[in-house]
Short mmCIF file of C-alpha atoms in Angstrom, two decimals:
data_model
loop_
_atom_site.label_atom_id
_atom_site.label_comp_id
_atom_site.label_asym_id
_atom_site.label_seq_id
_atom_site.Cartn_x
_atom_site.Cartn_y
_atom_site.Cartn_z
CA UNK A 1 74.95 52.73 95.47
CA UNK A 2 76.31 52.69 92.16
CA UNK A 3 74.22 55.56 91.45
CA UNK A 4 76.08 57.55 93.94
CA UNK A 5 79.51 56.00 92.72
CA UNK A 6 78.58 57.70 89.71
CA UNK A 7 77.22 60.90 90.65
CA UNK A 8 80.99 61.43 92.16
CA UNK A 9 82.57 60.01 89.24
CA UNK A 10 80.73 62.49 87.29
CA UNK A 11 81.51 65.50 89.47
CA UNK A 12 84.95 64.41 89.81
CA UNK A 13 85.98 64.48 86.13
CA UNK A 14 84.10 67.33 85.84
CA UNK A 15 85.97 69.36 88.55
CA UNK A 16 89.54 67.82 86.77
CA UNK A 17 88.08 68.83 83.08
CA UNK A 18 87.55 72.32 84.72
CA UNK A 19 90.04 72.95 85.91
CA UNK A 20 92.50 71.63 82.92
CA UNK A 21 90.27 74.40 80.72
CA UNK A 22 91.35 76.62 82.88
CA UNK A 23 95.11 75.83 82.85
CA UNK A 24 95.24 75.56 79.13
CA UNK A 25 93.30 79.23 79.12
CA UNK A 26 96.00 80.74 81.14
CA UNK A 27 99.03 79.45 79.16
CA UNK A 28 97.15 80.85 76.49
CA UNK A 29 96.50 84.29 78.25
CA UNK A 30 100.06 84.16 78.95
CA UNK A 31 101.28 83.06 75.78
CA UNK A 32 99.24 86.01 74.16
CA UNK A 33 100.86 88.76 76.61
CA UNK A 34 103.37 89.70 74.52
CA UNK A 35 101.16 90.65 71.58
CA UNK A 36 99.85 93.03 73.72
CA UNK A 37 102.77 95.82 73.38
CA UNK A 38 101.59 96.99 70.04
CA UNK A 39 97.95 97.66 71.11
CA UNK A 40 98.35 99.15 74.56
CA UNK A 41 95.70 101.17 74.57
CA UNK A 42 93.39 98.01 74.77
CA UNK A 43 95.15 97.42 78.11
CA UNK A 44 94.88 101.33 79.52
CA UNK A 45 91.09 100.78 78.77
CA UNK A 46 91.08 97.69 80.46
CA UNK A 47 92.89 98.95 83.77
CA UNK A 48 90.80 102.02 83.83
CA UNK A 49 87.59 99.35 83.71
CA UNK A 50 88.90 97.48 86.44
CA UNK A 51 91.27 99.53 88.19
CA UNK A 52 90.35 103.25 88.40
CA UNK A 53 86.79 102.40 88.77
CA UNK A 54 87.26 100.10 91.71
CA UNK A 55 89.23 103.01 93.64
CA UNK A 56 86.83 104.85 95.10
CA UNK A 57 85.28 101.08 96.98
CA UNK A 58 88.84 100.53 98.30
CA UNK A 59 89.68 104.40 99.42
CA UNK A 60 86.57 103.90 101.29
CA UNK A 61 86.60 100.55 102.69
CA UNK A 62 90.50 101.24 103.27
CA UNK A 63 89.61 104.46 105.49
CA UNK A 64 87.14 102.66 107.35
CA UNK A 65 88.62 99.24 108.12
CA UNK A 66 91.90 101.44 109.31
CA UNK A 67 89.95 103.35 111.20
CA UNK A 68 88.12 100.14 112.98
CA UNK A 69 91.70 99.15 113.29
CA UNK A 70 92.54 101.98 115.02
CA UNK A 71 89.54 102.14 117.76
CA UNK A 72 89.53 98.17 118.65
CA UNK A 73 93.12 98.20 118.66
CA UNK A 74 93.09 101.05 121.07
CA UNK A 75 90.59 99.82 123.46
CA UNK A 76 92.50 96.91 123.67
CA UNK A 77 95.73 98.15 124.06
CA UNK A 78 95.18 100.46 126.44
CA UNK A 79 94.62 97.68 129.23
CA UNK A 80 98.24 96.89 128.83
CA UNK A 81 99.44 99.95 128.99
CA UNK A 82 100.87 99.88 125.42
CA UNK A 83 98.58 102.38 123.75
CA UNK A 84 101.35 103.29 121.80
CA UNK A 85 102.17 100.07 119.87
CA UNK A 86 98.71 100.70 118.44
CA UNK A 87 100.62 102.20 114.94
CA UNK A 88 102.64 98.99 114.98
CA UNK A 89 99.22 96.73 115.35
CA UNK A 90 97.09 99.10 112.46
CA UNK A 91 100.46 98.92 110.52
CA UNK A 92 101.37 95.38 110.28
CA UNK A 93 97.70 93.79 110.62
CA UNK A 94 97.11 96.17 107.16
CA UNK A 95 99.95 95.32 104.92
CA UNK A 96 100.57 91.43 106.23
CA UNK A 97 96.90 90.43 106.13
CA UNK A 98 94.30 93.25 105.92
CA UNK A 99 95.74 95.27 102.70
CA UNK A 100 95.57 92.15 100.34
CA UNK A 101 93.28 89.87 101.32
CA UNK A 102 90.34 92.48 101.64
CA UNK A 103 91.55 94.27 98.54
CA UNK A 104 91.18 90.95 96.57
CA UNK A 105 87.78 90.24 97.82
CA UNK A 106 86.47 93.62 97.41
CA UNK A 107 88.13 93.36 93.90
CA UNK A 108 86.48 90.06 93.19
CA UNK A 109 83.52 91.67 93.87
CA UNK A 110 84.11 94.91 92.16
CA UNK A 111 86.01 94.33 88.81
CA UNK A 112 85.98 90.18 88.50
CA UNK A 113 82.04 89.79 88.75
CA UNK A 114 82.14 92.45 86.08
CA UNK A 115 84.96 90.91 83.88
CA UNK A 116 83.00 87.68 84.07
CA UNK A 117 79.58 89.38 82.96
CA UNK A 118 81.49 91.11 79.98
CA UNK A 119 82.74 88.42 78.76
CA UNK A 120 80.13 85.68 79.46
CA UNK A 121 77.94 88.28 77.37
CA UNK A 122 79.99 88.57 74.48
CA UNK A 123 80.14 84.70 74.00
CA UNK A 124 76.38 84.31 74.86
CA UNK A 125 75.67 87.17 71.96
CA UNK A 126 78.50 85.51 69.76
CA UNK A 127 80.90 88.20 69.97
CA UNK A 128 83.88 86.15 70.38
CA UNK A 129 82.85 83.60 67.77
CA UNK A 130 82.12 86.79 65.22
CA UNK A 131 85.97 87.71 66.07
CA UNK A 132 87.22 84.20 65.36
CA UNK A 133 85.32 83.95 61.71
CA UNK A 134 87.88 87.30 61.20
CA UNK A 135 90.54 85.74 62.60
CA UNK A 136 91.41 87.43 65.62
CA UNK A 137 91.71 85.51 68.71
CA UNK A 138 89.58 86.29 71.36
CA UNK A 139 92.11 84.82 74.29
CA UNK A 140 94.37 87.49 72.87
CA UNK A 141 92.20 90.48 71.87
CA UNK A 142 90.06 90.28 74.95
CA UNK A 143 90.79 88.10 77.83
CA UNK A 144 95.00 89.22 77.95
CA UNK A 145 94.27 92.84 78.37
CA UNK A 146 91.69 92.17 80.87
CA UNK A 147 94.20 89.97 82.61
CA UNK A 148 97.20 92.03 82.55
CA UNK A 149 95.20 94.72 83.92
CA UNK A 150 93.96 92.74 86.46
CA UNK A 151 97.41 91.84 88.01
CA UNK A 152 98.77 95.09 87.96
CA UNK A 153 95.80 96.54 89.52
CA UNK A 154 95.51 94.61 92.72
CA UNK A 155 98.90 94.94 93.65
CA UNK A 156 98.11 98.89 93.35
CA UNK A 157 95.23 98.76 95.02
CA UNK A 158 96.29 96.70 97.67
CA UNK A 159 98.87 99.19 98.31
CA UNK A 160 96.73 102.30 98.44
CA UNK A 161 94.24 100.16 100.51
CA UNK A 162 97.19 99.73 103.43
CA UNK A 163 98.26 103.35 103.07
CA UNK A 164 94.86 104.50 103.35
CA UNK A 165 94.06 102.57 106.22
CA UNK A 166 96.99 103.08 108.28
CA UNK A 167 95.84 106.89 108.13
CA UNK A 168 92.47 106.21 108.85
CA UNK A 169 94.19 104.42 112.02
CA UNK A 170 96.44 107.66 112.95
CA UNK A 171 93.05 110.00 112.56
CA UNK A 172 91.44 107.36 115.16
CA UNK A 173 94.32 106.78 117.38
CA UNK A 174 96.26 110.01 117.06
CA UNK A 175 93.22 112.38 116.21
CA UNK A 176 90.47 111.15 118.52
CA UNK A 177 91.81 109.23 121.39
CA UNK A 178 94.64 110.82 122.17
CA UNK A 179 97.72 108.41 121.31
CA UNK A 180 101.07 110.07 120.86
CA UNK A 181 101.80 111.04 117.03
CA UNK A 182 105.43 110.51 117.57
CA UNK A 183 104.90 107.28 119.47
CA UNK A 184 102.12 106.08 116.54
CA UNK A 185 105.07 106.59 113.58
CA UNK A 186 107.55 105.57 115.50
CA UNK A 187 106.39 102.26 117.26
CA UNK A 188 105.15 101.31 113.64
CA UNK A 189 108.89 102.71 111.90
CA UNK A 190 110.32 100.47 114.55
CA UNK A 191 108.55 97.19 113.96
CA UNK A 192 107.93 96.89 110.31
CA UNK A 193 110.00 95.80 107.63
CA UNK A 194 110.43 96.42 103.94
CA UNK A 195 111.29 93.45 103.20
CA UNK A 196 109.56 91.11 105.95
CA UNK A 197 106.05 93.38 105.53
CA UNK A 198 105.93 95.52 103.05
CA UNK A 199 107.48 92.93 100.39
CA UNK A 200 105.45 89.88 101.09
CA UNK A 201 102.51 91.98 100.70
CA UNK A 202 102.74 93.20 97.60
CA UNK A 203 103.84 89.81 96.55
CA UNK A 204 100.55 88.63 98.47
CA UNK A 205 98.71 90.91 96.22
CA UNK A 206 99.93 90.08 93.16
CA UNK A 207 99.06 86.15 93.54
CA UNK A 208 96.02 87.40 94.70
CA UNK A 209 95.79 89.69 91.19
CA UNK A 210 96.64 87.02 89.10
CA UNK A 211 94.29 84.38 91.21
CA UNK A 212 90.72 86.42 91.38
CA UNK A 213 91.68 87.96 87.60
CA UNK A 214 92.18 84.54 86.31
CA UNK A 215 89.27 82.65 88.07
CA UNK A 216 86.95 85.86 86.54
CA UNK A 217 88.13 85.56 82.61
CA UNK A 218 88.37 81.73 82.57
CA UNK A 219 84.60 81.88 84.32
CA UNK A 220 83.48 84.66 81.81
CA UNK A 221 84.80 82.69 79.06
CA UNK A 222 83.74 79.09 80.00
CA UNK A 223 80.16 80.36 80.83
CA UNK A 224 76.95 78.90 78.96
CA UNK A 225 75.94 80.76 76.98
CA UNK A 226 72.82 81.68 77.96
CA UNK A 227 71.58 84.40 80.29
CA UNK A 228 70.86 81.98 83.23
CA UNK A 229 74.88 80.56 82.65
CA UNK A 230 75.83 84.04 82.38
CA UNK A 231 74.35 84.99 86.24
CA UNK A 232 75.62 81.18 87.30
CA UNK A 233 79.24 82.19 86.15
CA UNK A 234 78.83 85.73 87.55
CA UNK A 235 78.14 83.89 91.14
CA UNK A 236 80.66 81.28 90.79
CA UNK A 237 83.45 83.87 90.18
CA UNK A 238 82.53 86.09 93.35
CA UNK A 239 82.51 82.35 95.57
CA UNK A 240 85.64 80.56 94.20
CA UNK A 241 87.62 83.83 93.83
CA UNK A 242 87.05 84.41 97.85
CA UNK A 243 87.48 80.99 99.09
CA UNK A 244 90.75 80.52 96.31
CA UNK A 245 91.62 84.01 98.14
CA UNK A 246 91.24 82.74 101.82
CA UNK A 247 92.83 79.46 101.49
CA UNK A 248 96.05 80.90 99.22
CA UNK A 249 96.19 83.90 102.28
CA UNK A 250 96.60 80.91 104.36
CA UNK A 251 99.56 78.91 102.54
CA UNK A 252 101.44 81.77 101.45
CA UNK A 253 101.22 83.18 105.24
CA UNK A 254 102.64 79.92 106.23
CA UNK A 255 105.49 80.56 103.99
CA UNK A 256 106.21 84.01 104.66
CA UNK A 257 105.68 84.03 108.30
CA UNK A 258 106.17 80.71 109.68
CA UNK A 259 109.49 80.31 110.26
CA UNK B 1 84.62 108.89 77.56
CA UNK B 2 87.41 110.14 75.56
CA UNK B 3 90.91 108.23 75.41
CA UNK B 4 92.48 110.86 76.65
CA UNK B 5 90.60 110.87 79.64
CA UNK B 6 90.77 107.28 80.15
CA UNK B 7 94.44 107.36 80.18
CA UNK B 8 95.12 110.70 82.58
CA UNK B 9 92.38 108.42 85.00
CA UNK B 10 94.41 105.18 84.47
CA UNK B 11 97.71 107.79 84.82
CA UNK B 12 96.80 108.87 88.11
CA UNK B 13 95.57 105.62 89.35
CA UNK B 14 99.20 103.69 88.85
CA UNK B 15 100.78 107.25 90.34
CA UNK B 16 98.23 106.96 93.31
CA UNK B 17 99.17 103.23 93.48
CA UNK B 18 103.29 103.82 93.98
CA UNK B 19 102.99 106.38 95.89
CA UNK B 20 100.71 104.38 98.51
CA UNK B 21 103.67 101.97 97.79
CA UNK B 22 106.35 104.82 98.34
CA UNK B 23 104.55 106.08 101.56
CA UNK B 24 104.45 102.44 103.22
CA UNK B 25 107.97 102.06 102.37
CA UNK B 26 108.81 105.59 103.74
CA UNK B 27 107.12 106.25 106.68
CA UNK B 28 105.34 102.62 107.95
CA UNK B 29 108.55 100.52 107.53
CA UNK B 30 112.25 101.04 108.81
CA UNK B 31 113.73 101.58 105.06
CA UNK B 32 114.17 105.70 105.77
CA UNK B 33 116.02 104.73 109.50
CA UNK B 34 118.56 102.15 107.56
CA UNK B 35 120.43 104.63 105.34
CA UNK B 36 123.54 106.41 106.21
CA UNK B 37 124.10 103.99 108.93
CA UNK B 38 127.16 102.50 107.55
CA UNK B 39 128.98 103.80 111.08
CA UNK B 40 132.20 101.72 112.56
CA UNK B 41 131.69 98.36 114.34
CA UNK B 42 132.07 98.31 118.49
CA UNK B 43 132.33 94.43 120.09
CA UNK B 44 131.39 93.65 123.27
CA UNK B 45 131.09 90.15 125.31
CA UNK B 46 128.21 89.71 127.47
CA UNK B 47 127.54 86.11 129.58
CA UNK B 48 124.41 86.37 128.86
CA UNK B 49 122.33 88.51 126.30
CA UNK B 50 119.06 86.77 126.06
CA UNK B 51 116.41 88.83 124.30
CA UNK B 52 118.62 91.00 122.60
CA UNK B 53 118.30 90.86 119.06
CA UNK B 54 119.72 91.79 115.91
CA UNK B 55 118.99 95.51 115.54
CA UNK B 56 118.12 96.38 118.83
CA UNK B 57 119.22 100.10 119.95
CA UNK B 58 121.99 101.29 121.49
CA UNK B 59 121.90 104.70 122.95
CA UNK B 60 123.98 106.21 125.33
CA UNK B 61 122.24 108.52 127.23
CA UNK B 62 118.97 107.17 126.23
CA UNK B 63 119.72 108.44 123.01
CA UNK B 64 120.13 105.53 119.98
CA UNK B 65 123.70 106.05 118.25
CA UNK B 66 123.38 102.59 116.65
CA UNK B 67 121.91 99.18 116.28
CA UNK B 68 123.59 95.79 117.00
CA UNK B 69 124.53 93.88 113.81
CA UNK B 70 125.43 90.79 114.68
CA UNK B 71 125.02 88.32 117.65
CA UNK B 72 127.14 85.28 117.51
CA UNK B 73 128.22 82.73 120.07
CA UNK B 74 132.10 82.60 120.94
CA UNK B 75 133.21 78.66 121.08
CA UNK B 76 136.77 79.79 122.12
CA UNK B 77 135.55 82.54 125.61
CA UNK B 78 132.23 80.83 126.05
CA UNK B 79 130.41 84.06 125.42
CA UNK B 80 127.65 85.62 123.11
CA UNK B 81 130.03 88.38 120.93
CA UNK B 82 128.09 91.29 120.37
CA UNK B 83 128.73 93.61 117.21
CA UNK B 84 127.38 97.26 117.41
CA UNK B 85 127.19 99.30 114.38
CA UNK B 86 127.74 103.24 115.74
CA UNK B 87 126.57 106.04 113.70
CA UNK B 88 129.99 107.70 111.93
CA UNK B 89 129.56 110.92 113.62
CA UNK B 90 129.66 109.67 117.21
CA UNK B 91 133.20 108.84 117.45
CA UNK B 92 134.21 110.73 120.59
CA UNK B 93 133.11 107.63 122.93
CA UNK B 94 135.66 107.31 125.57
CA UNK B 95 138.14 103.82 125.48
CA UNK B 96 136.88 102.64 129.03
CA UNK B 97 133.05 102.94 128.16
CA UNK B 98 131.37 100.02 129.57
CA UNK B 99 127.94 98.64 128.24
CA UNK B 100 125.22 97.10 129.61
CA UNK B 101 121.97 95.22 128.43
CA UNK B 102 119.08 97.15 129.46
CA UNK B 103 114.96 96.47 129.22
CA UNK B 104 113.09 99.41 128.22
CA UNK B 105 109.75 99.52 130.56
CA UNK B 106 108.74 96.56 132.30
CA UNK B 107 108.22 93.89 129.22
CA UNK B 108 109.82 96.02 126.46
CA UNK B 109 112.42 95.11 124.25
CA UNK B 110 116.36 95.07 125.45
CA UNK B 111 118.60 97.38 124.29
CA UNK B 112 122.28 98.18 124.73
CA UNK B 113 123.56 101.08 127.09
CA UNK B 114 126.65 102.56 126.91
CA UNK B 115 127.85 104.48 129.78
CA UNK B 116 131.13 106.98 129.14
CA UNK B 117 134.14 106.79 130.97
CA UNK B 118 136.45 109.59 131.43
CA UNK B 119 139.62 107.72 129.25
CA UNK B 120 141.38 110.78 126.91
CA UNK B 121 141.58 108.22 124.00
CA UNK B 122 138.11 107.32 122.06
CA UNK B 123 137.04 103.99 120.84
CA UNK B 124 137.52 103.20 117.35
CA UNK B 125 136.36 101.04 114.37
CA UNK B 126 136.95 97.00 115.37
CA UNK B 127 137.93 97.98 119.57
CA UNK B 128 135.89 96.08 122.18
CA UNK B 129 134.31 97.21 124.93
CA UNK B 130 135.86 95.57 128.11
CA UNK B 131 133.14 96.63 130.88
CA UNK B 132 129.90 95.01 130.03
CA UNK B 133 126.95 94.03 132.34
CA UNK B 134 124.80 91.16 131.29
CA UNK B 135 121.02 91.46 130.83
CA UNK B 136 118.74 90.70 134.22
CA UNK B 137 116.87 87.09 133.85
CA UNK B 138 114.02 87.53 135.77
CA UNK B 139 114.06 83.47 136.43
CA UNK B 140 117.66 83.88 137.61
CA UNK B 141 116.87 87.32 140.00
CA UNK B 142 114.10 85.39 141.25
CA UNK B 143 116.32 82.13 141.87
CA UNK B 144 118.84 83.60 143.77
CA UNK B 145 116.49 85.67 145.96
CA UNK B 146 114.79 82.46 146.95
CA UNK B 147 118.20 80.64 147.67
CA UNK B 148 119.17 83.85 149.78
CA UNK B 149 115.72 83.53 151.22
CA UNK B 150 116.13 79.82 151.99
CA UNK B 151 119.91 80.49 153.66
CA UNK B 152 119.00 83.19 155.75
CA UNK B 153 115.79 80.59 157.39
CA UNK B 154 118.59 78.10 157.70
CA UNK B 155 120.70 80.52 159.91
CA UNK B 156 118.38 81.56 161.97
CA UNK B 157 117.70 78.14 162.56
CA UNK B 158 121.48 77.30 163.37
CA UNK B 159 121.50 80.36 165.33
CA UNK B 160 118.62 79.84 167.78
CA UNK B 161 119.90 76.11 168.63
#
């Protein structure tokens, strides 16, 4: 009994200790943004690791989840008699829900497992310690690049996932089965907003950006430093960077949309 | 890899990224059908104007000259008032043009219709529309036909004592 008292007692300060690392690492992170003007090359390199390199995953995956879109929405549609609305269903399930949320897992996947390793590495081989014996700060020399890339990626990708996708739907719909073109651009022209849709999801993306970016570098960085902590961090940032995804999608929905 | 090819990569990734952004505010989203519609304001009173919303059409002719801008409920008439926003360069809309609430298809969306008159004079920024025809309630069209279905039993009643 007390045992088990313990065992949560334990787990629990241990989940509040995390998670206060974490905190103090991102005022840090931001607190060392500024520094990064001067040396923006480090942050080019850094969004070409984790941006450019993940585009050719979400071009795909885009494509093919619009074009999914496209043939379910269809079939279903087309029982009502409303084949046409199908640009207004590819349109707003891709930038409302689709576009970010499947971005940011594919991107936890992609470039935060990788951030993680990288980093975890460099502590486990004393890397960062080496840079703080020459006094340079690792939180500023390699976690902020890595995070500033990070945020401006997703929202970027996100985007390009959407605009992908709602193509992929209009070569389905439009291409294959035989919806109107006019009717597909039209409907969707009619229905979404800049501001209602497109706005809230690039905001969507960008808390997404700076969720699955931070949850990667603080893992990376809080690793053990061995190879076994290394692959443990690696896992955890994949898991808590899709369920922090998920559950966020679901809050910030209810504030965008719930009214 | 060199810088320099790092950065044109990195270059055309953030131009890749806006224009995704550019192309889903462009063509997905209503931002290219809002400009240049700063047209003159029509008012209208309707009885009853459920379903019509902000932005919702108006065409004349099945054509869409304008949007409605503003719904708001008279406390003085008892009415819903009913501001249109017509495009600038349809101006030759005749004074005694009535409108009517319309549903395009069977469950679509309500829209205003304008039908022309014959008047000389044309309507003008601020004038209100003194013909209108209120939108059709299904629950009301289908509670008078039952009342007229109930009264007409009840005659025939009275008429075959």
């Amino acid at each position: 009994m007390l045992g088990a008292l313990q065992l949560l007692g334990q787990k629990g300060l241990d989940f509040f200790q995390r998670l206060g690392r974490g905190n103090i690492l991102l005022l840090h992170i931001v607190e060392g943004l500024p520094s990064l003007l001067p040396r923006l090359p480090l942050l080019i390199r850094q969004t070409y690791m984790v941006g450019v390199l993940s585009l050719l995953i979400i071009v795909v995956s885009g494509l093919f989840v619009g074009m999914v879109l496209g043939l379910q929405g269809y079939n279903t549609l087309v029982d009502f008699g409303a084949a046409e609305s199908l640009g207004t269903m590819v349109a707003l399930s891709l930038v409302r829900e689709l576009g970010p949320v499947v971005t940011a897992l594919l991107f936890a996947g992609r470039a935060g497992s990788a951030l993680t390793a990288e980093i975890g590495l460099m502590k486990a081989t004393e890397q960062l310690s080496a840079m703080e014996m020459m006094a340079v700060d690792p939180v500023r020399r390699v976690l902020a690049p890595r995070f500033l890339a990070g945020v401006i990626s997703m929202p970027l990708l996100a985007a390009i996932f959407s605009a992908i996708g709602v193509l992929g739907g209009w070569f389905v719909g439009v291409g294959l089965l035989g919806v109107d073109d006019g009717a597909y651009w039209m409907q969707m022209q009619d229905h979404v907003d800049v501001y209602d849709d497109i706005m809230n999801g690039v905001i969507k993306s960008l808390v997404f950006g700076v969720v699955v970016t931070w949850i990667a570098v603080f893992e990376g960085y809080d690793a053990v430093p061995t190879s076994e902590g290394v692959s443990r961090a690696t896992t955890r940032t994949v898991v808590h960077a899709a369920l922090a995804v998920l559950g966020l999608d679901f809050i910030l929905t209810a504030l965008m949309f719930g009214d | 890899m060199t810088t320099r090819t790092i950065e044109i990569w990195v270059g055309v990734f953030i131009a890749a990224g806006l224009a995704a952004l550019f192309m889903l505010a462009m063509k997905v989203s209503n931002l290219s059908t809002y400009q240049g519609e700063t047209g003159y304001e029509l008012v209208a009173r309707f009885e009853d104007i459920s379903g019509l919303k902000e932005r919702s059409p108006v065409t004349v002719a099945g054509v869409r000259i304008g949007r409605v801008k503003q719904i708001v409920f008279d406390d003085q008439t008892l009415e819903a008032k009913v501001v249109m926003e017509i495009e600038p360069r349809h101006n030759k809309l005749p004074k005694d043009t009535s409108a009517s609430i319309y549903t395009s298809g069977l469950l679509g969306e309500k829209y205003i219709g304008l039908d022309p008159g014959g008047d000389m004079e044309s309507l003008k920024q601020g004038d209100e529309i003194q013909l209108t025809q209120d939108s059709l309630v299904l629950e009301k069209l289908v509670g008078q036909f039952v009342a007229n279905f109930i009264n007409n039993k009840s005659d025939k009643k009275v008429e075959n004592k």
